[in-house]
């Protein structure tokens, strides 16, 4: 049951946060995060005592709520857990989550440090909290037709929103100064070389976008529910729901968080540069992908429930005969 690992995570992170408040080493915010301010961290000026107490108490409240939900499931604990998940995602992570996710496709992990690992840990916790909330809040019956319509519109937005960034990056990789100076493009190429990566690694910030668009389409297409016949070993079989939902949820969270940072920088700066303009679409992209993923999960739940009911009915009929 999802509530058990949720409670365990909350207790563990809560105790670790309280330990920071008491002076334990490893505080991943404020002075413990040298890149926090430039990366848009809301906790760039945080101090161990108040921050550790706030995070610790919040996590322990969430743990108590999860235990409460084990004994008395209902909407009230579901709402509390959902608020905790949203607060955790809104406060702790920043754009580095998406940055390192993109760089990982080229095998570069040089920017992964303690603050980034802590952000990943918090996204895991937020995922557990959100999943627990969904289990507690969603209705027993599923309106598959309604979710199909919602999913189609959300998928359309999630497919179109990342394209401007991919096109801009592709132009830069080809040496075309789209919206920037030629020096900016040359500096990007030099930065890739400085990281010890081949020039082709720059395309790892474009290829995931293109692949992501194709996989996003799977949330509303037949091959997103059943593997095509040509897929080795799994061809023709049902796609496990988690195989689509987990990666899409991670990307949705990372993109949404990065989108919030971009918009905050734009508001604080009073203007948007050509390099940041495509990032203004990250927030609607992330939110739309999240909605499309949830719609997919609900439709699959309805489909599997219908299959189970049909199977049970057939077995009962055979026994009666």
PDB file of C-alpha atoms in Angstrom, residues 6-321:
ATOM      1  CA  UNK A   6       4.897   7.576   2.101  1.00  0.00           C
ATOM      2  CA  UNK A   7       4.868   7.575   5.896  1.00  0.00           C
ATOM      3  CA  UNK A   8       8.380   6.073   6.024  1.00  0.00           C
ATOM      4  CA  UNK A   9       9.760   8.746   3.690  1.00  0.00           C
ATOM      5  CA  UNK A  10       8.106  11.535   5.673  1.00  0.00           C
ATOM      6  CA  UNK A  11       9.481  10.301   8.991  1.00  0.00           C
ATOM      7  CA  UNK A  12      12.992   9.836   7.569  1.00  0.00           C
ATOM      8  CA  UNK A  13      13.114  13.258   5.898  1.00  0.00           C
ATOM      9  CA  UNK A  14      11.486  14.919   8.882  1.00  0.00           C
ATOM     10  CA  UNK A  15      14.101  13.560  11.276  1.00  0.00           C
ATOM     11  CA  UNK A  16      16.922  14.510   8.898  1.00  0.00           C
ATOM     12  CA  UNK A  17      15.565  18.066   8.656  1.00  0.00           C
ATOM     13  CA  UNK A  18      15.316  18.391  12.426  1.00  0.00           C
ATOM     14  CA  UNK A  19      18.893  17.123  12.667  1.00  0.00           C
ATOM     15  CA  UNK A  20      19.987  20.010  10.420  1.00  0.00           C
ATOM     16  CA  UNK A  21      18.228  22.403  12.788  1.00  0.00           C
ATOM     17  CA  UNK A  22      20.262  20.927  15.642  1.00  0.00           C
ATOM     18  CA  UNK A  23      23.540  21.485  13.800  1.00  0.00           C
ATOM     19  CA  UNK A  24      24.054  18.252  11.868  1.00  0.00           C
ATOM     20  CA  UNK A  25      26.212  18.652   8.728  1.00  0.00           C
ATOM     21  CA  UNK A  26      24.839  18.410   5.198  1.00  0.00           C
ATOM     22  CA  UNK A  27      22.329  21.287   5.167  1.00  0.00           C
ATOM     23  CA  UNK A  28      21.614  21.584   1.397  1.00  0.00           C
ATOM     24  CA  UNK A  29      20.296  25.163   1.324  1.00  0.00           C
ATOM     25  CA  UNK A  30      21.644  28.654   1.990  1.00  0.00           C
ATOM     26  CA  UNK A  31      25.393  28.598   2.597  1.00  0.00           C
ATOM     27  CA  UNK A  32      25.375  24.879   1.813  1.00  0.00           C
ATOM     28  CA  UNK A  33      24.265  25.553  -1.762  1.00  0.00           C
ATOM     29  CA  UNK A  34      26.750  27.703  -3.678  1.00  0.00           C
ATOM     30  CA  UNK A  35      24.678  27.696  -6.897  1.00  0.00           C
ATOM     31  CA  UNK A  36      21.303  28.196  -5.275  1.00  0.00           C
ATOM     32  CA  UNK A  37      20.807  31.864  -6.060  1.00  0.00           C
ATOM     33  CA  UNK A  38      21.759  31.697  -9.736  1.00  0.00           C
ATOM     34  CA  UNK A  39      19.613  28.592 -10.231  1.00  0.00           C
ATOM     35  CA  UNK A  40      16.510  30.224  -8.778  1.00  0.00           C
ATOM     36  CA  UNK A  41      16.319  28.389  -5.449  1.00  0.00           C
ATOM     37  CA  UNK A  42      13.728  29.855  -3.087  1.00  0.00           C
ATOM     38  CA  UNK A  43      15.917  28.698  -0.200  1.00  0.00           C
ATOM     39  CA  UNK A  44      19.144  30.362  -1.354  1.00  0.00           C
ATOM     40  CA  UNK A  45      19.206  32.481   1.828  1.00  0.00           C
ATOM     41  CA  UNK A  46      17.825  29.828   4.164  1.00  0.00           C
ATOM     42  CA  UNK A  47      19.284  29.157   7.619  1.00  0.00           C
ATOM     43  CA  UNK A  48      19.465  25.670   9.156  1.00  0.00           C
ATOM     44  CA  UNK A  49      17.369  26.268  12.283  1.00  0.00           C
ATOM     45  CA  UNK A  50      14.124  27.785  10.934  1.00  0.00           C
ATOM     46  CA  UNK A  51      14.290  25.856   7.656  1.00  0.00           C
ATOM     47  CA  UNK A  52      15.084  22.551   9.331  1.00  0.00           C
ATOM     48  CA  UNK A  53      12.271  23.015  11.846  1.00  0.00           C
ATOM     49  CA  UNK A  54       9.760  23.988   9.136  1.00  0.00           C
ATOM     50  CA  UNK A  55      10.663  21.082   6.854  1.00  0.00           C
ATOM     51  CA  UNK A  56      10.849  18.643   9.755  1.00  0.00           C
ATOM     52  CA  UNK A  57       7.495  19.593  11.237  1.00  0.00           C
ATOM     53  CA  UNK A  58       5.860  19.593   7.816  1.00  0.00           C
ATOM     54  CA  UNK A  59       7.200  16.136   7.014  1.00  0.00           C
ATOM     55  CA  UNK A  60       6.125  14.711  10.379  1.00  0.00           C
ATOM     56  CA  UNK A  61       2.638  16.196   9.962  1.00  0.00           C
ATOM     57  CA  UNK A  62       2.444  14.490   6.574  1.00  0.00           C
ATOM     58  CA  UNK A  63       3.606  11.223   8.170  1.00  0.00           C
ATOM     59  CA  UNK A  64       0.908  11.473  10.836  1.00  0.00           C
ATOM     60  CA  UNK A  65      -1.659  12.170   8.115  1.00  0.00           C
ATOM     61  CA  UNK A  66      -0.560   9.083   6.177  1.00  0.00           C
ATOM     62  CA  UNK A  67      -0.959   6.951   9.307  1.00  0.00           C
ATOM     63  CA  UNK A  68      -4.377   8.518   9.893  1.00  0.00           C
ATOM     64  CA  UNK A  69      -5.352   7.625   6.315  1.00  0.00           C
ATOM     65  CA  UNK A  70      -4.337   4.003   6.901  1.00  0.00           C
ATOM     66  CA  UNK A  71      -6.829   3.785   9.743  1.00  0.00           C
ATOM     67  CA  UNK A  72      -9.564   6.015   8.293  1.00  0.00           C
ATOM     68  CA  UNK A  73      -9.248   6.585   4.526  1.00  0.00           C
ATOM     69  CA  UNK A  74     -11.091   9.625   3.248  1.00  0.00           C
ATOM     70  CA  UNK A  75     -10.956  12.945   1.455  1.00  0.00           C
ATOM     71  CA  UNK A  76      -9.649  14.967   4.415  1.00  0.00           C
ATOM     72  CA  UNK A  77      -6.273  13.183   4.703  1.00  0.00           C
ATOM     73  CA  UNK A  78      -6.096  13.103   0.910  1.00  0.00           C
ATOM     74  CA  UNK A  79      -6.369  16.887   0.712  1.00  0.00           C
ATOM     75  CA  UNK A  80      -3.700  17.334   3.398  1.00  0.00           C
ATOM     76  CA  UNK A  81      -1.282  15.018   1.586  1.00  0.00           C
ATOM     77  CA  UNK A  82      -1.936  16.761  -1.731  1.00  0.00           C
ATOM     78  CA  UNK A  83      -1.185  20.166  -0.176  1.00  0.00           C
ATOM     79  CA  UNK A  84       2.034  18.771   1.329  1.00  0.00           C
ATOM     80  CA  UNK A  85       3.102  17.382  -2.058  1.00  0.00           C
ATOM     81  CA  UNK A  86       2.437  20.694  -3.817  1.00  0.00           C
ATOM     82  CA  UNK A  87       4.261  22.686  -1.131  1.00  0.00           C
ATOM     83  CA  UNK A  88       7.296  20.403  -1.265  1.00  0.00           C
ATOM     84  CA  UNK A  89       7.530  20.676  -5.058  1.00  0.00           C
ATOM     85  CA  UNK A  90       7.017  24.436  -5.036  1.00  0.00           C
ATOM     86  CA  UNK A  91       9.606  25.249  -2.361  1.00  0.00           C
ATOM     87  CA  UNK A  92      12.558  22.841  -2.536  1.00  0.00           C
ATOM     88  CA  UNK A  93      13.482  21.966  -6.169  1.00  0.00           C
ATOM     89  CA  UNK A  94      14.621  24.422  -8.838  1.00  0.00           C
ATOM     90  CA  UNK A  95      15.709  24.421 -12.478  1.00  0.00           C
ATOM     91  CA  UNK A  96      18.682  22.130 -11.750  1.00  0.00           C
ATOM     92  CA  UNK A  97      16.362  19.155 -11.657  1.00  0.00           C
ATOM     93  CA  UNK A  98      15.529  19.578 -15.354  1.00  0.00           C
ATOM     94  CA  UNK A  99      19.091  20.626 -16.154  1.00  0.00           C
ATOM     95  CA  UNK A 100      20.631  17.446 -14.774  1.00  0.00           C
ATOM     96  CA  UNK A 101      17.876  15.281 -16.219  1.00  0.00           C
ATOM     97  CA  UNK A 102      18.733  16.640 -19.679  1.00  0.00           C
ATOM     98  CA  UNK A 103      22.499  16.293 -19.181  1.00  0.00           C
ATOM     99  CA  UNK A 104      22.092  12.699 -17.989  1.00  0.00           C
ATOM    100  CA  UNK A 105      21.206  11.620 -21.540  1.00  0.00           C
ATOM    101  CA  UNK A 106      24.741  12.545 -22.618  1.00  0.00           C
ATOM    102  CA  UNK A 107      26.296  10.770 -19.643  1.00  0.00           C
ATOM    103  CA  UNK A 108      27.344  14.001 -17.921  1.00  0.00           C
ATOM    104  CA  UNK A 109      26.754  14.122 -14.165  1.00  0.00           C
ATOM    105  CA  UNK A 110      29.323  16.753 -13.201  1.00  0.00           C
ATOM    106  CA  UNK A 111      26.689  19.148 -11.855  1.00  0.00           C
ATOM    107  CA  UNK A 112      25.097  16.632  -9.501  1.00  0.00           C
ATOM    108  CA  UNK A 113      25.915  17.645  -5.929  1.00  0.00           C
ATOM    109  CA  UNK A 114      24.305  17.384  -2.489  1.00  0.00           C
ATOM    110  CA  UNK A 115      21.634  20.059  -3.129  1.00  0.00           C
ATOM    111  CA  UNK A 116      20.638  18.364  -6.400  1.00  0.00           C
ATOM    112  CA  UNK A 117      20.449  14.956  -4.718  1.00  0.00           C
ATOM    113  CA  UNK A 118      18.297  16.495  -1.997  1.00  0.00           C
ATOM    114  CA  UNK A 119      15.992  17.924  -4.658  1.00  0.00           C
ATOM    115  CA  UNK A 120      15.661  14.497  -6.267  1.00  0.00           C
ATOM    116  CA  UNK A 121      14.885  13.025  -2.853  1.00  0.00           C
ATOM    117  CA  UNK A 122      12.178  15.640  -2.303  1.00  0.00           C
ATOM    118  CA  UNK A 123      10.635  14.963  -5.715  1.00  0.00           C
ATOM    119  CA  UNK A 124      10.476  11.285  -4.749  1.00  0.00           C
ATOM    120  CA  UNK A 125       8.728  12.243  -1.526  1.00  0.00           C
ATOM    121  CA  UNK A 126       6.332  14.569  -3.334  1.00  0.00           C
ATOM    122  CA  UNK A 127       5.546  11.762  -5.748  1.00  0.00           C
ATOM    123  CA  UNK A 128       4.680   9.411  -2.891  1.00  0.00           C
ATOM    124  CA  UNK A 129       2.531  12.085  -1.250  1.00  0.00           C
ATOM    125  CA  UNK A 130       0.730  12.885  -4.510  1.00  0.00           C
ATOM    126  CA  UNK A 131       0.130   9.225  -5.303  1.00  0.00           C
ATOM    127  CA  UNK A 132      -1.291   8.662  -1.823  1.00  0.00           C
ATOM    128  CA  UNK A 133      -3.560  11.690  -2.261  1.00  0.00           C
ATOM    129  CA  UNK A 134      -4.817  10.410  -5.610  1.00  0.00           C
ATOM    130  CA  UNK A 135      -5.687   7.020  -4.118  1.00  0.00           C
ATOM    131  CA  UNK A 136      -7.653   8.720  -1.344  1.00  0.00           C
ATOM    132  CA  UNK A 137      -9.396  11.361  -3.467  1.00  0.00           C
ATOM    133  CA  UNK A 138     -10.295   9.758  -6.772  1.00  0.00           C
ATOM    134  CA  UNK A 139     -13.842   8.416  -7.228  1.00  0.00           C
ATOM    135  CA  UNK A 140     -14.505   4.699  -7.555  1.00  0.00           C
ATOM    136  CA  UNK A 141     -16.128   5.118 -10.983  1.00  0.00           C
ATOM    137  CA  UNK A 142     -14.159   6.455 -13.960  1.00  0.00           C
ATOM    138  CA  UNK A 143     -15.659   8.480 -16.816  1.00  0.00           C
ATOM    139  CA  UNK A 144     -13.334   7.135 -19.509  1.00  0.00           C
ATOM    140  CA  UNK A 145     -14.847   9.257 -22.284  1.00  0.00           C
ATOM    141  CA  UNK A 146     -14.367  12.460 -20.315  1.00  0.00           C
ATOM    142  CA  UNK A 147     -10.759  11.632 -19.491  1.00  0.00           C
ATOM    143  CA  UNK A 148     -10.088  10.741 -23.125  1.00  0.00           C
ATOM    144  CA  UNK A 149     -11.231  14.207 -24.204  1.00  0.00           C
ATOM    145  CA  UNK A 150      -9.244  15.943 -21.462  1.00  0.00           C
ATOM    146  CA  UNK A 151      -6.215  13.799 -22.246  1.00  0.00           C
ATOM    147  CA  UNK A 152      -6.294  14.672 -25.936  1.00  0.00           C
ATOM    148  CA  UNK A 153      -6.317  18.426 -25.334  1.00  0.00           C
ATOM    149  CA  UNK A 154      -3.658  18.192 -22.623  1.00  0.00           C
ATOM    150  CA  UNK A 155      -1.480  16.010 -24.849  1.00  0.00           C
ATOM    151  CA  UNK A 156      -1.779  18.523 -27.691  1.00  0.00           C
ATOM    152  CA  UNK A 157      -0.429  21.284 -25.436  1.00  0.00           C
ATOM    153  CA  UNK A 158       2.293  19.002 -24.039  1.00  0.00           C
ATOM    154  CA  UNK A 159       3.412  18.136 -27.583  1.00  0.00           C
ATOM    155  CA  UNK A 160       3.495  21.697 -28.954  1.00  0.00           C
ATOM    156  CA  UNK A 161       4.935  23.571 -25.948  1.00  0.00           C
ATOM    157  CA  UNK A 162       8.487  22.093 -26.007  1.00  0.00           C
ATOM    158  CA  UNK A 163       8.978  22.570 -29.768  1.00  0.00           C
ATOM    159  CA  UNK A 164      10.184  26.229 -29.669  1.00  0.00           C
ATOM    160  CA  UNK A 165      12.971  25.288 -27.229  1.00  0.00           C
ATOM    161  CA  UNK A 166      13.977  22.281 -29.344  1.00  0.00           C
ATOM    162  CA  UNK A 167      14.031  24.364 -32.538  1.00  0.00           C
ATOM    163  CA  UNK A 168      16.073  27.121 -30.881  1.00  0.00           C
ATOM    164  CA  UNK A 169      18.602  24.653 -29.484  1.00  0.00           C
ATOM    165  CA  UNK A 170      18.851  22.851 -32.822  1.00  0.00           C
ATOM    166  CA  UNK A 171      19.612  26.158 -34.547  1.00  0.00           C
ATOM    167  CA  UNK A 172      22.360  26.932 -32.039  1.00  0.00           C
ATOM    168  CA  UNK A 173      23.867  23.472 -32.479  1.00  0.00           C
ATOM    169  CA  UNK A 174      24.008  24.128 -36.223  1.00  0.00           C
ATOM    170  CA  UNK A 175      25.837  27.388 -35.574  1.00  0.00           C
ATOM    171  CA  UNK A 176      22.839  29.610 -36.317  1.00  0.00           C
ATOM    172  CA  UNK A 177      22.450  32.523 -33.846  1.00  0.00           C
ATOM    173  CA  UNK A 178      18.660  32.324 -33.560  1.00  0.00           C
ATOM    174  CA  UNK A 179      17.673  35.186 -31.231  1.00  0.00           C
ATOM    175  CA  UNK A 180      21.233  35.530 -29.892  1.00  0.00           C
ATOM    176  CA  UNK A 181      24.673  36.701 -30.974  1.00  0.00           C
ATOM    177  CA  UNK A 182      27.195  34.516 -32.763  1.00  0.00           C
ATOM    178  CA  UNK A 183      29.459  34.817 -29.733  1.00  0.00           C
ATOM    179  CA  UNK A 184      26.740  33.261 -27.561  1.00  0.00           C
ATOM    180  CA  UNK A 185      26.556  30.266 -29.904  1.00  0.00           C
ATOM    181  CA  UNK A 186      30.351  29.914 -29.897  1.00  0.00           C
ATOM    182  CA  UNK A 187      30.420  30.090 -26.087  1.00  0.00           C
ATOM    183  CA  UNK A 188      27.865  27.266 -25.893  1.00  0.00           C
ATOM    184  CA  UNK A 189      30.070  25.041 -28.032  1.00  0.00           C
ATOM    185  CA  UNK A 190      33.069  25.925 -25.861  1.00  0.00           C
ATOM    186  CA  UNK A 191      31.097  25.064 -22.717  1.00  0.00           C
ATOM    187  CA  UNK A 192      30.325  21.586 -24.085  1.00  0.00           C
ATOM    188  CA  UNK A 193      34.022  21.055 -24.837  1.00  0.00           C
ATOM    189  CA  UNK A 194      34.993  22.315 -21.357  1.00  0.00           C
ATOM    190  CA  UNK A 195      32.813  19.604 -19.817  1.00  0.00           C
ATOM    191  CA  UNK A 196      34.867  16.994 -21.676  1.00  0.00           C
ATOM    192  CA  UNK A 197      31.968  16.041 -23.932  1.00  0.00           C
ATOM    193  CA  UNK A 198      31.970  15.530 -27.707  1.00  0.00           C
ATOM    194  CA  UNK A 199      30.287  18.184 -29.853  1.00  0.00           C
ATOM    195  CA  UNK A 200      27.421  15.759 -30.542  1.00  0.00           C
ATOM    196  CA  UNK A 201      26.529  15.901 -26.833  1.00  0.00           C
ATOM    197  CA  UNK A 202      24.919  19.302 -27.439  1.00  0.00           C
ATOM    198  CA  UNK A 203      22.145  17.454 -29.251  1.00  0.00           C
ATOM    199  CA  UNK A 204      21.278  15.710 -25.994  1.00  0.00           C
ATOM    200  CA  UNK A 205      19.350  18.863 -25.109  1.00  0.00           C
ATOM    201  CA  UNK A 206      17.320  18.491 -28.319  1.00  0.00           C
ATOM    202  CA  UNK A 207      16.878  14.751 -28.828  1.00  0.00           C
ATOM    203  CA  UNK A 208      15.101  14.191 -25.468  1.00  0.00           C
ATOM    204  CA  UNK A 209      12.581  16.877 -26.492  1.00  0.00           C
ATOM    205  CA  UNK A 210      11.850  15.109 -29.774  1.00  0.00           C
ATOM    206  CA  UNK A 211      11.688  11.671 -28.164  1.00  0.00           C
ATOM    207  CA  UNK A 212       9.558  13.121 -25.377  1.00  0.00           C
ATOM    208  CA  UNK A 213       7.062  14.486 -27.901  1.00  0.00           C
ATOM    209  CA  UNK A 214       6.725  11.049 -29.500  1.00  0.00           C
ATOM    210  CA  UNK A 215       6.306   9.329 -26.131  1.00  0.00           C
ATOM    211  CA  UNK A 216       3.778  11.948 -25.053  1.00  0.00           C
ATOM    212  CA  UNK A 217       1.649  11.029 -28.064  1.00  0.00           C
ATOM    213  CA  UNK A 218       1.557   7.510 -26.644  1.00  0.00           C
ATOM    214  CA  UNK A 219      -0.642   8.816 -23.835  1.00  0.00           C
ATOM    215  CA  UNK A 220      -3.551   9.033 -26.292  1.00  0.00           C
ATOM    216  CA  UNK A 221      -2.602   6.492 -28.954  1.00  0.00           C
ATOM    217  CA  UNK A 222      -3.090   2.750 -29.159  1.00  0.00           C
ATOM    218  CA  UNK A 223       0.612   1.927 -28.999  1.00  0.00           C
ATOM    219  CA  UNK A 224       0.738   3.685 -25.639  1.00  0.00           C
ATOM    220  CA  UNK A 225      -1.519   0.980 -24.217  1.00  0.00           C
ATOM    221  CA  UNK A 226      -0.250  -2.050 -26.115  1.00  0.00           C
ATOM    222  CA  UNK A 227       3.269  -2.604 -27.444  1.00  0.00           C
ATOM    223  CA  UNK A 228       3.479  -2.722 -31.269  1.00  0.00           C
ATOM    224  CA  UNK A 229       3.999  -6.201 -32.721  1.00  0.00           C
ATOM    225  CA  UNK A 230       7.552  -5.400 -33.798  1.00  0.00           C
ATOM    226  CA  UNK A 231       8.768  -4.740 -30.228  1.00  0.00           C
ATOM    227  CA  UNK A 232      11.020  -7.658 -29.157  1.00  0.00           C
ATOM    228  CA  UNK A 233       9.705  -9.884 -26.345  1.00  0.00           C
ATOM    229  CA  UNK A 234       6.829  -7.534 -25.459  1.00  0.00           C
ATOM    230  CA  UNK A 235       5.167  -7.102 -28.861  1.00  0.00           C
ATOM    231  CA  UNK A 236       1.371  -7.234 -28.657  1.00  0.00           C
ATOM    232  CA  UNK A 237       1.330  -7.204 -24.858  1.00  0.00           C
ATOM    233  CA  UNK A 238      -0.196  -4.559 -22.643  1.00  0.00           C
ATOM    234  CA  UNK A 239       2.074  -1.659 -21.646  1.00  0.00           C
ATOM    235  CA  UNK A 240       2.429  -1.591 -17.839  1.00  0.00           C
ATOM    236  CA  UNK A 241       0.754   1.563 -16.576  1.00  0.00           C
ATOM    237  CA  UNK A 242       3.746   2.493 -14.411  1.00  0.00           C
ATOM    238  CA  UNK A 243       6.071   2.360 -17.439  1.00  0.00           C
ATOM    239  CA  UNK A 244       4.272   5.356 -18.920  1.00  0.00           C
ATOM    240  CA  UNK A 245       3.128   7.138 -15.774  1.00  0.00           C
ATOM    241  CA  UNK A 246       6.368   7.213 -13.743  1.00  0.00           C
ATOM    242  CA  UNK A 247       8.703   8.759 -16.382  1.00  0.00           C
ATOM    243  CA  UNK A 248       5.998  11.176 -17.545  1.00  0.00           C
ATOM    244  CA  UNK A 249       5.339  12.263 -13.961  1.00  0.00           C
ATOM    245  CA  UNK A 250       9.045  12.880 -13.299  1.00  0.00           C
ATOM    246  CA  UNK A 251       9.406  14.969 -16.455  1.00  0.00           C
ATOM    247  CA  UNK A 252       6.177  16.821 -15.679  1.00  0.00           C
ATOM    248  CA  UNK A 253       7.445  17.757 -12.217  1.00  0.00           C
ATOM    249  CA  UNK A 254      10.900  18.816 -13.463  1.00  0.00           C
ATOM    250  CA  UNK A 255       9.511  20.924 -16.313  1.00  0.00           C
ATOM    251  CA  UNK A 256       6.837  22.569 -14.152  1.00  0.00           C
ATOM    252  CA  UNK A 257       9.397  23.513 -11.500  1.00  0.00           C
ATOM    253  CA  UNK A 258      11.790  24.919 -14.119  1.00  0.00           C
ATOM    254  CA  UNK A 259       8.906  26.832 -15.697  1.00  0.00           C
ATOM    255  CA  UNK A 260       8.071  28.488 -12.389  1.00  0.00           C
ATOM    256  CA  UNK A 261      11.704  29.589 -12.018  1.00  0.00           C
ATOM    257  CA  UNK A 262      11.807  31.036 -15.547  1.00  0.00           C
ATOM    258  CA  UNK A 263       8.597  32.998 -14.991  1.00  0.00           C
ATOM    259  CA  UNK A 264       9.828  34.278 -11.616  1.00  0.00           C
ATOM    260  CA  UNK A 265      13.094  35.464 -13.189  1.00  0.00           C
ATOM    261  CA  UNK A 266      11.101  37.182 -15.951  1.00  0.00           C
ATOM    262  CA  UNK A 267       8.876  38.977 -13.444  1.00  0.00           C
ATOM    263  CA  UNK A 268      11.790  40.023 -11.237  1.00  0.00           C
ATOM    264  CA  UNK A 269      13.868  41.168 -14.212  1.00  0.00           C
ATOM    265  CA  UNK A 270      11.018  42.984 -15.907  1.00  0.00           C
ATOM    266  CA  UNK A 271      11.863  41.505 -19.314  1.00  0.00           C
ATOM    267  CA  UNK A 272      12.523  38.226 -21.114  1.00  0.00           C
ATOM    268  CA  UNK A 273      15.640  37.549 -23.173  1.00  0.00           C
ATOM    269  CA  UNK A 274      15.537  35.609 -26.428  1.00  0.00           C
ATOM    270  CA  UNK A 275      17.347  32.732 -24.744  1.00  0.00           C
ATOM    271  CA  UNK A 276      14.705  32.462 -22.010  1.00  0.00           C
ATOM    272  CA  UNK A 277      11.606  33.078 -24.152  1.00  0.00           C
ATOM    273  CA  UNK A 278      10.954  29.392 -24.997  1.00  0.00           C
ATOM    274  CA  UNK A 279      11.175  28.662 -21.266  1.00  0.00           C
ATOM    275  CA  UNK A 280       7.970  30.625 -20.720  1.00  0.00           C
ATOM    276  CA  UNK A 281       6.179  27.635 -22.244  1.00  0.00           C
ATOM    277  CA  UNK A 282       7.669  25.201 -19.748  1.00  0.00           C
ATOM    278  CA  UNK A 283       5.016  25.818 -17.103  1.00  0.00           C
ATOM    279  CA  UNK A 284       2.057  25.061 -19.415  1.00  0.00           C
ATOM    280  CA  UNK A 285       4.076  22.170 -20.858  1.00  0.00           C
ATOM    281  CA  UNK A 286       4.676  20.614 -17.445  1.00  0.00           C
ATOM    282  CA  UNK A 287       1.116  21.135 -16.242  1.00  0.00           C
ATOM    283  CA  UNK A 288      -0.370  19.794 -19.488  1.00  0.00           C
ATOM    284  CA  UNK A 289       1.878  16.732 -19.347  1.00  0.00           C
ATOM    285  CA  UNK A 290       0.772  16.113 -15.773  1.00  0.00           C
ATOM    286  CA  UNK A 291      -2.903  16.305 -16.746  1.00  0.00           C
ATOM    287  CA  UNK A 292      -2.352  14.083 -19.786  1.00  0.00           C
ATOM    288  CA  UNK A 293      -0.542  11.528 -17.628  1.00  0.00           C
ATOM    289  CA  UNK A 294      -3.310  11.463 -15.043  1.00  0.00           C
ATOM    290  CA  UNK A 295      -5.939  11.129 -17.782  1.00  0.00           C
ATOM    291  CA  UNK A 296      -3.985   8.197 -19.234  1.00  0.00           C
ATOM    292  CA  UNK A 297      -3.774   6.497 -15.838  1.00  0.00           C
ATOM    293  CA  UNK A 298      -7.507   6.920 -15.238  1.00  0.00           C
ATOM    294  CA  UNK A 299      -8.423   5.534 -18.663  1.00  0.00           C
ATOM    295  CA  UNK A 300      -6.157   2.541 -18.135  1.00  0.00           C
ATOM    296  CA  UNK A 301      -7.697   1.963 -14.718  1.00  0.00           C
ATOM    297  CA  UNK A 302     -11.159   1.935 -16.285  1.00  0.00           C
ATOM    298  CA  UNK A 303      -9.992  -0.394 -19.060  1.00  0.00           C
ATOM    299  CA  UNK A 304      -8.417  -2.849 -16.625  1.00  0.00           C
ATOM    300  CA  UNK A 305     -11.491  -2.744 -14.373  1.00  0.00           C
ATOM    301  CA  UNK A 306     -13.722  -3.548 -17.354  1.00  0.00           C
ATOM    302  CA  UNK A 307     -11.451  -6.426 -18.345  1.00  0.00           C
ATOM    303  CA  UNK A 308     -11.502  -7.810 -14.809  1.00  0.00           C
ATOM    304  CA  UNK A 309     -15.304  -7.567 -14.647  1.00  0.00           C
ATOM    305  CA  UNK A 310     -15.601  -9.389 -17.971  1.00  0.00           C
ATOM    306  CA  UNK A 311     -13.224 -12.115 -16.802  1.00  0.00           C
ATOM    307  CA  UNK A 312     -15.059 -12.589 -13.514  1.00  0.00           C
ATOM    308  CA  UNK A 313     -18.387 -12.717 -15.349  1.00  0.00           C
ATOM    309  CA  UNK A 314     -17.122 -15.339 -17.776  1.00  0.00           C
ATOM    310  CA  UNK A 315     -15.746 -17.481 -14.947  1.00  0.00           C
ATOM    311  CA  UNK A 316     -19.046 -17.241 -13.049  1.00  0.00           C
ATOM    312  CA  UNK A 317     -21.008 -18.246 -16.160  1.00  0.00           C
ATOM    313  CA  UNK A 318     -18.776 -21.245 -16.782  1.00  0.00           C
ATOM    314  CA  UNK A 319     -19.176 -22.392 -13.193  1.00  0.00           C
ATOM    315  CA  UNK A 320     -22.954 -22.049 -13.446  1.00  0.00           C
ATOM    316  CA  UNK A 321     -22.940 -24.185 -16.589  1.00  0.00           C
TER     317      UNK A 321
END
